[in-house]
PDB file of C-alpha atoms and ligand atoms in Angstrom:
ATOM      1  CA  MET A   1      33.430  55.950 -24.022  1.00  0.00           C
ATOM      2  CA  ILE A   2      29.670  56.273 -24.458  1.00  0.00           C
ATOM      3  CA  GLU A   3      27.808  55.961 -27.739  1.00  0.00           C
ATOM      4  CA  ARG A   4      24.418  57.685 -27.896  1.00  0.00           C
ATOM      5  CA  LEU A   5      22.161  56.573 -30.749  1.00  0.00           C
ATOM      6  CA  VAL A   6      18.924  58.464 -31.408  1.00  0.00           C
ATOM      7  CA  LEU A   7      16.761  56.138 -33.492  1.00  0.00           C
ATOM      8  CA  ASP A   8      13.269  55.848 -34.873  1.00  0.00           C
ATOM      9  CA  ASP A   9      13.162  52.270 -33.552  1.00  0.00           C
ATOM     10  CA  PRO A  10      15.502  51.810 -30.586  1.00  0.00           C
ATOM     11  CA  ALA A  11      13.630  48.669 -29.560  1.00  0.00           C
ATOM     12  CA  GLY A  12      14.453  47.139 -32.938  1.00  0.00           C
ATOM     13  CA  ALA A  13      18.130  47.987 -32.516  1.00  0.00           C
ATOM     14  CA  ALA A  14      18.089  46.373 -29.076  1.00  0.00           C
ATOM     15  CA  ALA A  15      16.374  43.295 -30.520  1.00  0.00           C
ATOM     16  CA  GLU A  16      19.160  42.967 -33.108  1.00  0.00           C
ATOM     17  CA  ARG A  17      21.845  43.032 -30.397  1.00  0.00           C
ATOM     18  CA  ILE A  18      19.995  40.507 -28.256  1.00  0.00           C
ATOM     19  CA  ALA A  19      19.608  38.208 -31.281  1.00  0.00           C
ATOM     20  CA  SER A  20      23.278  38.479 -32.166  1.00  0.00           C
ATOM     21  CA  VAL A  21      24.505  37.674 -28.648  1.00  0.00           C
ATOM     22  CA  ALA A  22      21.957  34.866 -28.233  1.00  0.00           C
ATOM     23  CA  ASN A  23      23.038  33.290 -31.541  1.00  0.00           C
ATOM     24  CA  ALA A  24      26.615  33.383 -30.263  1.00  0.00           C
ATOM     25  CA  GLY A  25      25.562  31.491 -27.106  1.00  0.00           C
ATOM     26  CA  GLY A  26      26.194  34.475 -24.857  1.00  0.00           C
ATOM     27  CA  HIS A  27      25.133  35.345 -21.328  1.00  0.00           C
ATOM     28  CA  ILE A  28      22.546  38.156 -21.420  1.00  0.00           C
ATOM     29  CA  ALA A  29      21.373  40.106 -18.356  1.00  0.00           C
ATOM     30  CA  MET A  30      17.794  41.199 -19.004  1.00  0.00           C
ATOM     31  CA  THR A  31      16.268  44.429 -17.748  1.00  0.00           C
ATOM     32  CA  GLY A  32      12.774  44.812 -16.407  1.00  0.00           C
ATOM     33  CA  GLY A  33      10.216  47.578 -16.555  1.00  0.00           C
ATOM     34  CA  GLU A  34       8.019  48.317 -19.555  1.00  0.00           C
ATOM     35  CA  THR A  35      10.368  49.872 -22.140  1.00  0.00           C
ATOM     36  CA  PRO A  36      12.143  46.662 -23.145  1.00  0.00           C
ATOM     37  CA  ARG A  37       8.894  44.754 -23.729  1.00  0.00           C
ATOM     38  CA  ALA A  38       8.790  45.834 -27.400  1.00  0.00           C
ATOM     39  CA  ALA A  39      12.393  44.739 -27.935  1.00  0.00           C
ATOM     40  CA  TYR A  40      11.711  41.346 -26.363  1.00  0.00           C
ATOM     41  CA  GLU A  41       8.595  40.846 -28.485  1.00  0.00           C
ATOM     42  CA  GLN A  42      10.571  41.753 -31.615  1.00  0.00           C
ATOM     43  CA  VAL A  43      13.454  39.390 -30.913  1.00  0.00           C
ATOM     44  CA  ALA A  44      10.988  36.608 -30.084  1.00  0.00           C
ATOM     45  CA  SER A  45       9.757  36.784 -33.676  1.00  0.00           C
ATOM     46  CA  MET A  46      13.278  36.676 -35.149  1.00  0.00           C
ATOM     47  CA  ASP A  47      15.075  33.550 -36.332  1.00  0.00           C
ATOM     48  CA  VAL A  48      17.406  33.072 -33.366  1.00  0.00           C
ATOM     49  CA  ASP A  49      19.205  29.983 -32.064  1.00  0.00           C
ATOM     50  CA  TRP A  50      18.641  30.401 -28.312  1.00  0.00           C
ATOM     51  CA  SER A  51      19.870  26.905 -27.463  1.00  0.00           C
ATOM     52  CA  ARG A  52      23.323  27.907 -26.221  1.00  0.00           C
ATOM     53  CA  SER A  53      22.454  31.250 -24.601  1.00  0.00           C
ATOM     54  CA  THR A  54      21.638  31.988 -20.969  1.00  0.00           C
ATOM     55  CA  LEU A  55      19.350  34.745 -19.726  1.00  0.00           C
ATOM     56  CA  TRP A  56      20.035  36.376 -16.367  1.00  0.00           C
ATOM     57  CA  PHE A  57      18.384  39.392 -14.700  1.00  0.00           C
ATOM     58  CA  GLY A  58      19.795  42.771 -13.717  1.00  0.00           C
ATOM     59  CA  ASP A  59      17.192  43.199 -11.014  1.00  0.00           C
ATOM     60  CA  GLU A  60      13.905  41.827  -9.759  1.00  0.00           C
ATOM     61  CA  ARG A  61      11.030  42.911  -7.615  1.00  0.00           C
ATOM     62  CA  CYS A  62      10.485  40.867  -4.427  1.00  0.00           C
ATOM     63  CA  VAL A  63       7.218  39.373  -5.618  1.00  0.00           C
ATOM     64  CA  ALA A  64       6.146  35.933  -6.844  1.00  0.00           C
ATOM     65  CA  PRO A  65       7.247  35.090 -10.394  1.00  0.00           C
ATOM     66  CA  GLU A  66       3.659  35.212 -11.617  1.00  0.00           C
ATOM     67  CA  ASP A  67       2.928  38.553  -9.968  1.00  0.00           C
ATOM     68  CA  GLU A  68       2.238  41.221 -12.597  1.00  0.00           C
ATOM     69  CA  ARG A  69       5.091  43.297 -11.128  1.00  0.00           C
ATOM     70  CA  SER A  70       7.645  40.536 -11.745  1.00  0.00           C
ATOM     71  CA  ASN A  71      10.384  41.291 -14.284  1.00  0.00           C
ATOM     72  CA  TYR A  72      10.723  37.568 -14.892  1.00  0.00           C
ATOM     73  CA  ARG A  73       6.984  37.382 -15.751  1.00  0.00           C
ATOM     74  CA  MET A  74       7.350  40.256 -18.233  1.00  0.00           C
ATOM     75  CA  VAL A  75      10.277  38.478 -19.950  1.00  0.00           C
ATOM     76  CA  ARG A  76       8.372  35.180 -19.931  1.00  0.00           C
ATOM     77  CA  ILE A  77       5.301  36.736 -21.599  1.00  0.00           C
ATOM     78  CA  ALA A  78       7.124  39.064 -24.018  1.00  0.00           C
ATOM     79  CA  LEU A  79       9.862  36.622 -25.021  1.00  0.00           C
ATOM     80  CA  LEU A  80      10.080  33.115 -23.594  1.00  0.00           C
ATOM     81  CA  ASP A  81       6.498  32.046 -24.304  1.00  0.00           C
ATOM     82  CA  ARG A  82       6.804  33.354 -27.877  1.00  0.00           C
ATOM     83  CA  ILE A  83       9.995  31.516 -28.832  1.00  0.00           C
ATOM     84  CA  SER A  84       9.409  28.542 -31.096  1.00  0.00           C
ATOM     85  CA  GLY A  85      12.087  25.857 -30.798  1.00  0.00           C
ATOM     86  CA  HIS A  86      14.873  25.680 -28.224  1.00  0.00           C
ATOM     87  CA  VAL A  87      14.562  28.216 -25.429  1.00  0.00           C
ATOM     88  CA  PRO A  88      17.538  29.731 -23.609  1.00  0.00           C
ATOM     89  CA  ALA A  89      18.590  28.688 -20.139  1.00  0.00           C
ATOM     90  CA  VAL A  90      16.921  31.131 -17.735  1.00  0.00           C
ATOM     91  CA  ARG A  91      18.444  32.045 -14.369  1.00  0.00           C
ATOM     92  CA  ARG A  92      15.780  34.159 -12.721  1.00  0.00           C
ATOM     93  CA  MET A  93      16.332  35.989  -9.442  1.00  0.00           C
ATOM     94  CA  VAL A  94      14.366  34.135  -6.759  1.00  0.00           C
ATOM     95  CA  ALA A  95      13.378  37.359  -5.036  1.00  0.00           C
ATOM     96  CA  GLU A  96      10.047  36.340  -3.571  1.00  0.00           C
ATOM     97  CA  HIS A  97      11.604  35.201  -0.305  1.00  0.00           C
ATOM     98  CA  GLY A  98      13.011  38.645   0.447  1.00  0.00           C
ATOM     99  CA  PRO A  99      15.676  41.052  -0.824  1.00  0.00           C
ATOM    100  CA  HIS A 100      18.629  39.787   1.188  1.00  0.00           C
ATOM    101  CA  GLU A 101      17.862  36.103   0.745  1.00  0.00           C
ATOM    102  CA  GLY A 102      17.330  36.677  -2.962  1.00  0.00           C
ATOM    103  CA  ALA A 103      20.577  38.586  -3.355  1.00  0.00           C
ATOM    104  CA  ALA A 104      22.596  35.935  -1.510  1.00  0.00           C
ATOM    105  CA  ALA A 105      21.089  33.135  -3.574  1.00  0.00           C
ATOM    106  CA  TYR A 106      21.758  34.979  -6.856  1.00  0.00           C
ATOM    107  CA  GLU A 107      25.324  35.731  -5.844  1.00  0.00           C
ATOM    108  CA  THR A 108      25.862  31.997  -5.248  1.00  0.00           C
ATOM    109  CA  GLU A 109      24.356  31.210  -8.640  1.00  0.00           C
ATOM    110  CA  LEU A 110      26.513  33.798 -10.405  1.00  0.00           C
ATOM    111  CA  ARG A 111      29.685  32.548  -8.725  1.00  0.00           C
ATOM    112  CA  GLY A 112      28.743  28.985  -9.641  1.00  0.00           C
ATOM    113  CA  GLU A 113      28.613  29.979 -13.300  1.00  0.00           C
ATOM    114  CA  PHE A 114      31.311  32.654 -13.560  1.00  0.00           C
ATOM    115  CA  GLY A 115      33.663  31.694 -10.717  1.00  0.00           C
ATOM    116  CA  ASN A 116      35.399  34.310  -8.615  1.00  0.00           C
ATOM    117  CA  GLY A 117      35.717  37.920  -9.677  1.00  0.00           C
ATOM    118  CA  PHE A 118      32.956  39.881 -11.365  1.00  0.00           C
ATOM    119  CA  PRO A 119      30.811  38.084 -13.973  1.00  0.00           C
ATOM    120  CA  GLU A 120      31.390  39.466 -17.472  1.00  0.00           C
ATOM    121  CA  PHE A 121      27.996  39.390 -19.155  1.00  0.00           C
ATOM    122  CA  ASP A 122      28.259  39.351 -22.937  1.00  0.00           C
ATOM    123  CA  LEU A 123      25.307  41.762 -23.068  1.00  0.00           C
ATOM    124  CA  LEU A 124      23.808  43.641 -20.131  1.00  0.00           C
ATOM    125  CA  LEU A 125      20.546  45.449 -20.814  1.00  0.00           C
ATOM    126  CA  LEU A 126      19.454  48.424 -18.714  1.00  0.00           C
ATOM    127  CA  GLY A 127      16.551  50.825 -18.609  1.00  0.00           C
ATOM    128  CA  LEU A 128      16.520  54.295 -17.068  1.00  0.00           C
ATOM    129  CA  GLY A 129      14.085  55.532 -14.477  1.00  0.00           C
ATOM    130  CA  PRO A 130      12.882  59.155 -14.522  1.00  0.00           C
ATOM    131  CA  ASP A 131      14.942  59.582 -11.320  1.00  0.00           C
ATOM    132  CA  GLY A 132      18.087  58.402 -13.093  1.00  0.00           C
ATOM    133  CA  HIS A 133      18.098  54.912 -11.567  1.00  0.00           C
ATOM    134  CA  CYS A 134      19.082  51.793 -13.461  1.00  0.00           C
ATOM    135  CA  ALA A 135      18.558  48.188 -12.438  1.00  0.00           C
ATOM    136  CA  SER A 136      17.361  48.741  -8.860  1.00  0.00           C
ATOM    137  CA  LEU A 137      20.156  51.138  -7.978  1.00  0.00           C
ATOM    138  CA  PHE A 138      18.223  54.163  -6.796  1.00  0.00           C
ATOM    139  CA  PRO A 139      19.629  57.644  -6.091  1.00  0.00           C
ATOM    140  CA  GLY A 140      21.293  57.888  -2.678  1.00  0.00           C
ATOM    141  CA  ASP A 141      20.751  54.210  -1.872  1.00  0.00           C
ATOM    142  CA  GLN A 142      23.558  52.407  -0.060  1.00  0.00           C
ATOM    143  CA  ALA A 143      23.419  49.674  -2.715  1.00  0.00           C
ATOM    144  CA  LEU A 144      25.277  52.139  -4.963  1.00  0.00           C
ATOM    145  CA  GLU A 145      28.293  51.946  -2.638  1.00  0.00           C
ATOM    146  CA  GLU A 146      28.690  48.163  -2.846  1.00  0.00           C
ATOM    147  CA  ARG A 147      32.034  47.283  -4.456  1.00  0.00           C
ATOM    148  CA  SER A 148      32.557  43.601  -3.664  1.00  0.00           C
ATOM    149  CA  ARG A 149      29.256  41.758  -3.636  1.00  0.00           C
ATOM    150  CA  LEU A 150      27.626  40.804  -6.939  1.00  0.00           C
ATOM    151  CA  ALA A 151      24.007  41.294  -5.895  1.00  0.00           C
ATOM    152  CA  VAL A 152      22.353  43.091  -2.986  1.00  0.00           C
ATOM    153  CA  GLY A 153      18.903  43.534  -1.517  1.00  0.00           C
ATOM    154  CA  VAL A 154      17.172  46.907  -1.691  1.00  0.00           C
ATOM    155  CA  GLU A 155      14.579  47.266   1.055  1.00  0.00           C
ATOM    156  CA  GLN A 156      13.085  50.586  -0.058  1.00  0.00           C
ATOM    157  CA  SER A 157      12.591  50.992  -3.786  1.00  0.00           C
ATOM    158  CA  GLY A 158      12.943  54.576  -4.910  1.00  0.00           C
ATOM    159  CA  LEU A 159      10.042  54.358  -7.364  1.00  0.00           C
ATOM    160  CA  ALA A 160       6.941  52.299  -7.993  1.00  0.00           C
ATOM    161  CA  PRO A 161       6.392  49.437  -7.726  1.00  0.00           C
ATOM    162  CA  TRP A 162       6.978  50.063  -4.046  1.00  0.00           C
ATOM    163  CA  VAL A 163       8.356  46.657  -3.205  1.00  0.00           C
ATOM    164  CA  PRO A 164      11.812  45.556  -2.081  1.00  0.00           C
ATOM    165  CA  ARG A 165      14.205  44.559  -4.832  1.00  0.00           C
ATOM    166  CA  VAL A 166      17.214  42.411  -5.654  1.00  0.00           C
ATOM    167  CA  THR A 167      19.762  44.105  -7.898  1.00  0.00           C
ATOM    168  CA  LEU A 168      23.129  43.489  -9.465  1.00  0.00           C
ATOM    169  CA  THR A 169      25.751  45.861  -8.102  1.00  0.00           C
ATOM    170  CA  LEU A 170      27.584  48.601  -9.970  1.00  0.00           C
ATOM    171  CA  PRO A 171      30.859  46.621 -10.320  1.00  0.00           C
ATOM    172  CA  VAL A 172      28.908  43.849 -12.078  1.00  0.00           C
ATOM    173  CA  LEU A 173      27.255  46.319 -14.462  1.00  0.00           C
ATOM    174  CA  ASN A 174      30.704  47.752 -15.234  1.00  0.00           C
ATOM    175  CA  ALA A 175      32.266  44.325 -15.794  1.00  0.00           C
ATOM    176  CA  ALA A 176      29.977  43.597 -18.763  1.00  0.00           C
ATOM    177  CA  ARG A 177      31.454  43.266 -22.231  1.00  0.00           C
ATOM    178  CA  GLU A 178      28.560  45.291 -23.671  1.00  0.00           C
ATOM    179  CA  VAL A 179      26.137  47.525 -21.756  1.00  0.00           C
ATOM    180  CA  LEU A 180      23.064  48.600 -23.690  1.00  0.00           C
ATOM    181  CA  PHE A 181      20.596  51.135 -22.316  1.00  0.00           C
ATOM    182  CA  LEU A 182      17.179  51.293 -23.951  1.00  0.00           C
ATOM    183  CA  VAL A 183      15.342  54.542 -23.131  1.00  0.00           C
ATOM    184  CA  ALA A 184      12.187  55.935 -24.695  1.00  0.00           C
ATOM    185  CA  GLY A 185       9.646  58.652 -23.994  1.00  0.00           C
ATOM    186  CA  ALA A 186       9.628  62.345 -23.118  1.00  0.00           C
ATOM    187  CA  GLU A 187       9.277  61.512 -19.424  1.00  0.00           C
ATOM    188  CA  LYS A 188      12.871  60.232 -19.499  1.00  0.00           C
ATOM    189  CA  ALA A 189      14.418  63.270 -21.261  1.00  0.00           C
ATOM    190  CA  ALA A 190      15.549  65.002 -18.057  1.00  0.00           C
ATOM    191  CA  ALA A 191      17.075  61.799 -16.674  1.00  0.00           C
ATOM    192  CA  VAL A 192      18.828  61.171 -20.009  1.00  0.00           C
ATOM    193  CA  ALA A 193      20.363  64.652 -19.905  1.00  0.00           C
ATOM    194  CA  ARG A 194      21.485  64.138 -16.284  1.00  0.00           C
ATOM    195  CA  ALA A 195      22.906  60.663 -16.838  1.00  0.00           C
ATOM    196  CA  PHE A 196      24.260  60.821 -20.389  1.00  0.00           C
ATOM    197  CA  GLY A 197      24.697  64.531 -21.123  1.00  0.00           C
ATOM    198  CA  PRO A 198      27.994  66.419 -21.542  1.00  0.00           C
ATOM    199  CA  ARG A 199      28.282  67.016 -17.772  1.00  0.00           C
ATOM    200  CA  PRO A 200      26.873  63.855 -16.152  1.00  0.00           C
ATOM    201  CA  ASP A 201      25.261  64.311 -12.737  1.00  0.00           C
ATOM    202  CA  PRO A 202      26.799  61.710 -10.386  1.00  0.00           C
ATOM    203  CA  SER A 203      23.617  61.707  -8.290  1.00  0.00           C
ATOM    204  CA  ALA A 204      21.978  59.926 -11.237  1.00  0.00           C
ATOM    205  CA  PRO A 205      22.990  56.273 -10.736  1.00  0.00           C
ATOM    206  CA  ALA A 206      22.959  55.568 -14.492  1.00  0.00           C
ATOM    207  CA  SER A 207      25.755  58.141 -14.901  1.00  0.00           C
ATOM    208  CA  LEU A 208      28.008  55.802 -12.876  1.00  0.00           C
ATOM    209  CA  VAL A 209      27.746  53.012 -15.457  1.00  0.00           C
ATOM    210  CA  ALA A 210      31.141  53.091 -17.160  1.00  0.00           C
ATOM    211  CA  PRO A 211      32.240  49.642 -18.321  1.00  0.00           C
ATOM    212  CA  THR A 212      35.819  48.835 -17.308  1.00  0.00           C
ATOM    213  CA  ALA A 213      36.648  47.197 -20.611  1.00  0.00           C
ATOM    214  CA  GLY A 214      33.287  46.845 -22.338  1.00  0.00           C
ATOM    215  CA  THR A 215      31.260  49.143 -24.537  1.00  0.00           C
ATOM    216  CA  LEU A 216      28.440  51.468 -23.426  1.00  0.00           C
ATOM    217  CA  THR A 217      25.649  52.283 -25.854  1.00  0.00           C
ATOM    218  CA  VAL A 218      22.513  54.289 -25.110  1.00  0.00           C
ATOM    219  CA  LEU A 219      19.639  53.639 -27.513  1.00  0.00           C
ATOM    220  CA  LEU A 220      17.173  56.533 -27.460  1.00  0.00           C
ATOM    221  CA  ASP A 221      14.072  57.642 -29.244  1.00  0.00           C
ATOM    222  CA  ARG A 222      13.809  61.324 -30.186  1.00  0.00           C
ATOM    223  CA  ALA A 223      11.581  62.196 -27.251  1.00  0.00           C
ATOM    224  CA  ALA A 224      14.004  60.767 -24.688  1.00  0.00           C
ATOM    225  CA  ALA A 225      16.919  62.557 -26.410  1.00  0.00           C
ATOM    226  CA  GLU A 226      15.080  65.900 -26.521  1.00  0.00           C
ATOM    227  CA  LEU A 227      17.196  67.608 -23.837  1.00  0.00           C
ATOM    228  CA  LEU A 228      20.593  66.403 -25.077  1.00  0.00           C
ATOM    229  CA  PRO A 229      22.622  69.140 -26.797  1.00  0.00           C
ATOM    230  CA  VAL A 230      22.238  68.986 -30.554  1.00  0.00           C
ATOM    231  CA  GLY A 231      24.838  66.694 -32.075  1.00  0.00           C
ATOM    232  CA  LEU A 232      25.500  64.713 -28.900  1.00  0.00           C
ATOM    233  CA  GLY A 233      23.497  61.764 -30.175  1.00  0.00           C
ATOM    234  CA  SER A 234      24.059  60.417 -33.648  1.00  0.00           C
TER     235      SER A 234
HETATM  236  C1  LIG B 301      12.744  47.640 -12.950  1.00  0.00           C
HETATM  237  C2  LIG B 301      13.790  47.921 -13.983  1.00  0.00           C
HETATM  238  C3  LIG B 301      14.119  49.374 -13.914  1.00  0.00           C
HETATM  239  C4  LIG B 301      13.622  49.966 -15.205  1.00  0.00           C
HETATM  240  C5  LIG B 301      13.424  51.452 -15.080  1.00  0.00           C
HETATM  241  C6  LIG B 301      12.704  51.969 -16.325  1.00  0.00           C
HETATM  242  O1  LIG B 301      12.818  46.633 -12.253  1.00  0.00           O
HETATM  243  O2  LIG B 301      11.806  48.462 -12.898  1.00  0.00           O
HETATM  244  O3  LIG B 301      14.821  47.118 -13.999  1.00  0.00           O
HETATM  245  O4  LIG B 301      15.463  49.697 -13.716  1.00  0.00           O
HETATM  246  O5  LIG B 301      14.543  49.681 -16.239  1.00  0.00           O
HETATM  247  O6  LIG B 301      12.638  51.694 -13.926  1.00  0.00           O
HETATM  248  O7  LIG B 301      11.442  51.331 -16.356  1.00  0.00           O
HETATM  249  P1  LIG B 301      10.418  51.583 -17.565  1.00  0.00           P
HETATM  250  O8  LIG B 301      11.054  50.976 -18.782  1.00  0.00           O
HETATM  251  O9  LIG B 301       9.168  50.855 -17.137  1.00  0.00           O
HETATM  252  O10 LIG B 301      10.243  53.072 -17.689  1.00  0.00           O
END
């Protein structure tokens, strides 16, 4: 069951969900890229008790944490450095030593926290690439086929930045209690229609996100929702 919300301020709606789950001491998997920056900046200015929450990452570029392409760096600048008071625990993907090493290390860290089985993030944030990718699960990549590991290395990214990646696997995305996509901009409209339209295109990785027991919500601005049939988004 997918809920599509077309909003004037999808970043604000995402910020509200992040705040709510953080206040409850939840485990939140952060997404990278540029779209979520506004949501992170908004939630950083809200009155949130971060002290019991833990931030994880859905994917990371294989660069140093202070490299401008690092998802961790974007979260640090947009959110962590702006929080006054207690900060959340942060479990970044140590991806700078290579995709496979990074994936193995993150898998160990996830199992240490969540035990066996697939970790059930309280909130898992995702963006959408213009090619329909989410996290670092790119169209046609073998990482999409992984059904037992929690994280894998991606040697060839399907879009810029052209660096290897570490990504959570599809079973982990689908184990989350709440999956929240945040998508904005006309350049995403075609991918939104492919991934979240009435006849999803399975070659768009985001169309494969279907939480086993959790909820799936797609927050959209009007431009990103432009190619959805009228009435499909509320
Ligand atoms: C990443 C992200 C990726 C992102 C999409 C959309 O590492 O790049 O995790 O999946 O969400 O590429 O990125 P933008 O928000 O920058 O368009």
